[in-house]
Coordinates of C-alpha atoms in Angstrom, one line a residue:
M274 CA -37.1 46.3 -5.3
R275 CA -34.2 48.1 -3.6
K276 CA -34.2 45.7 -0.7
I277 CA -33.9 42.7 -3.1
A278 CA -31.0 44.4 -4.9
I279 CA -29.3 45.0 -1.5
L280 CA -29.7 41.4 -0.6
L281 CA -28.8 40.1 -4.1
I282 CA -25.5 42.0 -4.5
P283 CA -23.7 40.5 -1.4
L284 CA -24.9 37.0 -2.4
L285 CA -23.5 37.4 -5.9
L286 CA -20.2 38.7 -4.5
L287 CA -19.9 35.8 -2.1
G288 CA -20.7 33.3 -4.9
A289 CA -18.2 34.9 -7.3
C290 CA -15.3 34.7 -5.0
S291 CA -13.2 31.6 -5.5
K292 CA -11.0 30.2 -2.8
P293 CA -8.4 27.5 -3.0
D294 CA -9.4 24.1 -1.8
T295 CA -8.5 23.7 1.8
N296 CA -8.1 19.9 1.6
P297 CA -7.1 19.1 -2.0
E298 CA -5.5 15.8 -0.8
L299 CA -8.9 14.3 -0.3
K300 CA -9.4 14.4 -4.0
D301 CA -6.0 12.9 -4.8
P302 CA -6.2 9.1 -5.6
I303 CA -2.6 8.5 -4.6
Y304 CA -3.2 10.1 -1.1
Q305 CA -6.3 8.0 -0.8
D306 CA -4.5 4.8 -1.6
I307 CA -1.7 5.6 0.9
V308 CA -4.4 6.2 3.6
T309 CA -6.0 2.8 2.7
Q310 CA -2.6 1.1 2.9
M311 CA -2.0 2.7 6.3
G312 CA -5.4 1.4 7.5
V313 CA -4.5 -2.2 6.3
T314 CA -1.2 -2.0 8.1
E315 CA -2.9 -0.8 11.3
K316 CA -5.4 -3.7 11.2
S317 CA -2.5 -6.1 10.7
I318 CA -0.7 -4.7 13.7
T319 CA -3.8 -5.2 15.9
E320 CA -4.1 -8.8 14.7
M321 CA -0.4 -9.5 15.3
E322 CA -0.6 -8.1 18.8
K323 CA -3.6 -10.4 19.6
K324 CA -1.7 -13.3 18.1
L325 CA 1.4 -12.4 20.2
E326 CA -0.7 -12.4 23.4
T327 CA -2.2 -15.8 22.6
H328 CA 1.3 -17.2 22.0
R329 CA 2.5 -15.7 25.3
G330 CA -0.5 -17.3 27.0
E331 CA 0.5 -20.7 25.4
L332 CA 4.0 -20.2 26.8
K333 CA 2.7 -20.1 30.3
K334 CA 0.7 -23.3 29.7
V335 CA 3.6 -25.3 28.3
V336 CA 4.5 -28.5 30.2
P337 CA 8.1 -28.3 31.5
Q338 CA 10.7 -30.5 29.9
S339 CA 8.3 -31.6 27.1
G340 CA 10.2 -29.9 24.2
Q341 CA 7.1 -27.8 23.4
I342 CA 8.8 -24.6 24.7
K343 CA 11.1 -24.4 21.7
Y344 CA 8.2 -24.2 19.3
V345 CA 6.2 -21.8 21.3
E346 CA 9.2 -19.5 21.8
K347 CA 9.9 -19.7 18.0
R348 CA 6.3 -18.6 17.3
I349 CA 6.6 -15.8 19.8
W350 CA 9.9 -14.6 18.2
E351 CA 8.5 -14.8 14.6
T352 CA 5.3 -13.0 15.6
Q353 CA 7.3 -10.3 17.4
R354 CA 9.5 -9.9 14.3
T355 CA 6.5 -9.5 12.1
L356 CA 5.0 -7.0 14.5
D357 CA 8.2 -5.0 14.4
Q358 CA 8.1 -5.0 10.6
L359 CA 4.5 -3.9 10.6
K360 CA 5.3 -1.0 13.0
Q361 CA 8.1 0.1 10.7
Q362 CA 5.7 -0.1 7.8
Q363 CA 3.2 2.0 9.7
K364 CA 5.8 4.7 10.3
Y365 CA 6.6 4.6 6.6
W366 CA 3.0 5.1 5.6
I367 CA 2.6 8.0 8.1
I368 CA 5.7 9.8 6.6
R369 CA 4.6 9.1 3.1
K370 CA 1.0 10.3 3.8
D371 CA 2.3 13.6 5.3
Q372 CA 4.7 14.1 2.3
R373 CA 2.0 13.5 -0.2
R374 CA -0.4 15.8 1.6
D375 CA 2.1 18.6 1.6
L376 CA 3.0 18.0 -2.1
V377 CA -0.7 18.0 -3.2
R378 CA -1.4 21.2 -1.2
K379 CA 1.6 22.9 -2.8
K380 CA 0.8 21.9 -6.3
S381 CA -2.9 22.6 -5.9
L382 CA -2.2 26.1 -4.6
E383 CA 0.3 26.8 -7.5
A384 CA -2.4 25.6 -10.0
F385 CA -5.0 27.7 -8.3
H386 CA -2.9 30.9 -8.6
A387 CA -2.2 30.0 -12.3
G388 CA -5.9 29.7 -12.9
E389 CA -5.7 26.0 -13.7
K390 CA -7.1 22.8 -12.2
W391 CA -4.4 20.5 -10.7
S392 CA -4.5 16.9 -11.7
D393 CA -1.9 14.6 -13.2
P394 CA -3.3 11.3 -14.5
G395 CA 0.1 10.2 -15.6
E396 CA 1.4 10.5 -12.1
Y397 CA -1.3 8.2 -10.8
E398 CA -0.6 5.6 -13.6
A399 CA 3.1 5.7 -12.6
Y400 CA 2.2 5.2 -9.0
L401 CA 0.0 2.2 -9.8
T402 CA 2.9 0.7 -11.8
E403 CA 5.3 1.3 -9.0
K404 CA 2.8 -0.3 -6.5
R405 CA 2.3 -3.3 -8.7
L406 CA 6.1 -3.8 -9.0
R407 CA 6.5 -3.3 -5.3
L408 CA 3.9 -6.0 -4.5
A409 CA 5.1 -8.4 -7.2
K410 CA 6.5 -11.8 -6.3
I411 CA 10.2 -11.5 -5.6
D412 CA 11.1 -15.2 -5.6
W413 CA 11.8 -16.7 -9.0
D414 CA 11.1 -20.3 -9.4
S415 CA 13.3 -21.6 -12.2
K416 CA 11.0 -24.6 -13.0
E417 CA 8.0 -22.3 -13.2
R418 CA 9.9 -19.8 -15.4
R419 CA 11.0 -22.6 -17.7
E420 CA 7.4 -24.0 -18.0
I421 CA 6.1 -20.5 -18.8
F422 CA 8.8 -20.0 -21.5
L423 CA 8.1 -23.4 -23.1
R424 CA 4.4 -22.7 -23.1
E425 CA 4.9 -19.3 -24.7
A426 CA 7.3 -20.8 -27.2
G427 CA 4.8 -23.4 -28.2
I428 CA 6.9 -26.4 -27.3
A429 CA 5.2 -27.2 -24.0
A430 CA 4.9 -30.8 -22.9
K431 CA 1.6 -32.6 -23.0
D432 CA 0.2 -35.1 -20.6
G433 CA 3.0 -34.7 -18.1
Q434 CA 5.8 -35.8 -20.5
K435 CA 9.0 -33.9 -21.0
A436 CA 9.0 -31.2 -23.6
A437 CA 10.2 -32.2 -27.0
P438 CA 13.2 -30.3 -28.3
A439 CA 12.5 -27.7 -30.9
A440 CA 12.8 -28.9 -34.5
S441 CA 16.2 -28.1 -35.9
S442 CA 16.7 -26.0 -39.0
G443 CA 18.5 -28.7 -40.9
H444 CA 22.2 -28.0 -40.1

């Protein structure tokens, strides 16, 4: 009986101790999304590098004085520009990931010392809204915007005809 008590007391003490989470960022949905975005960017970089190599191979095969060299050089230049942008994006994601990791660790530790559990669902919703706006289409097509407006106003054209003007109020 005494031996059981001697074994049981240290187990209870070990189980009763609470320690802060060493990697709280792994539970953070914003951090996880940033890591995912970084992975997508890295895959795009490898694809662009392969594409650049194929274009450079095409440049070596171009027949002299055929006019093809302009088009191949243009493709190489555009691919190189896209690759440079993707590398900049990769650096951005690395910095953003490190900043988020540090923030989550700091907030988690503060919450642990206060005896609370750290999570902020409003912050994740704000992040998703910001992400949706960042990825939204930037170009505005005036014809498309006009069609959407007319459709929502209930005066949309039917069968490819021009939209009829709205009925006047009698003035």
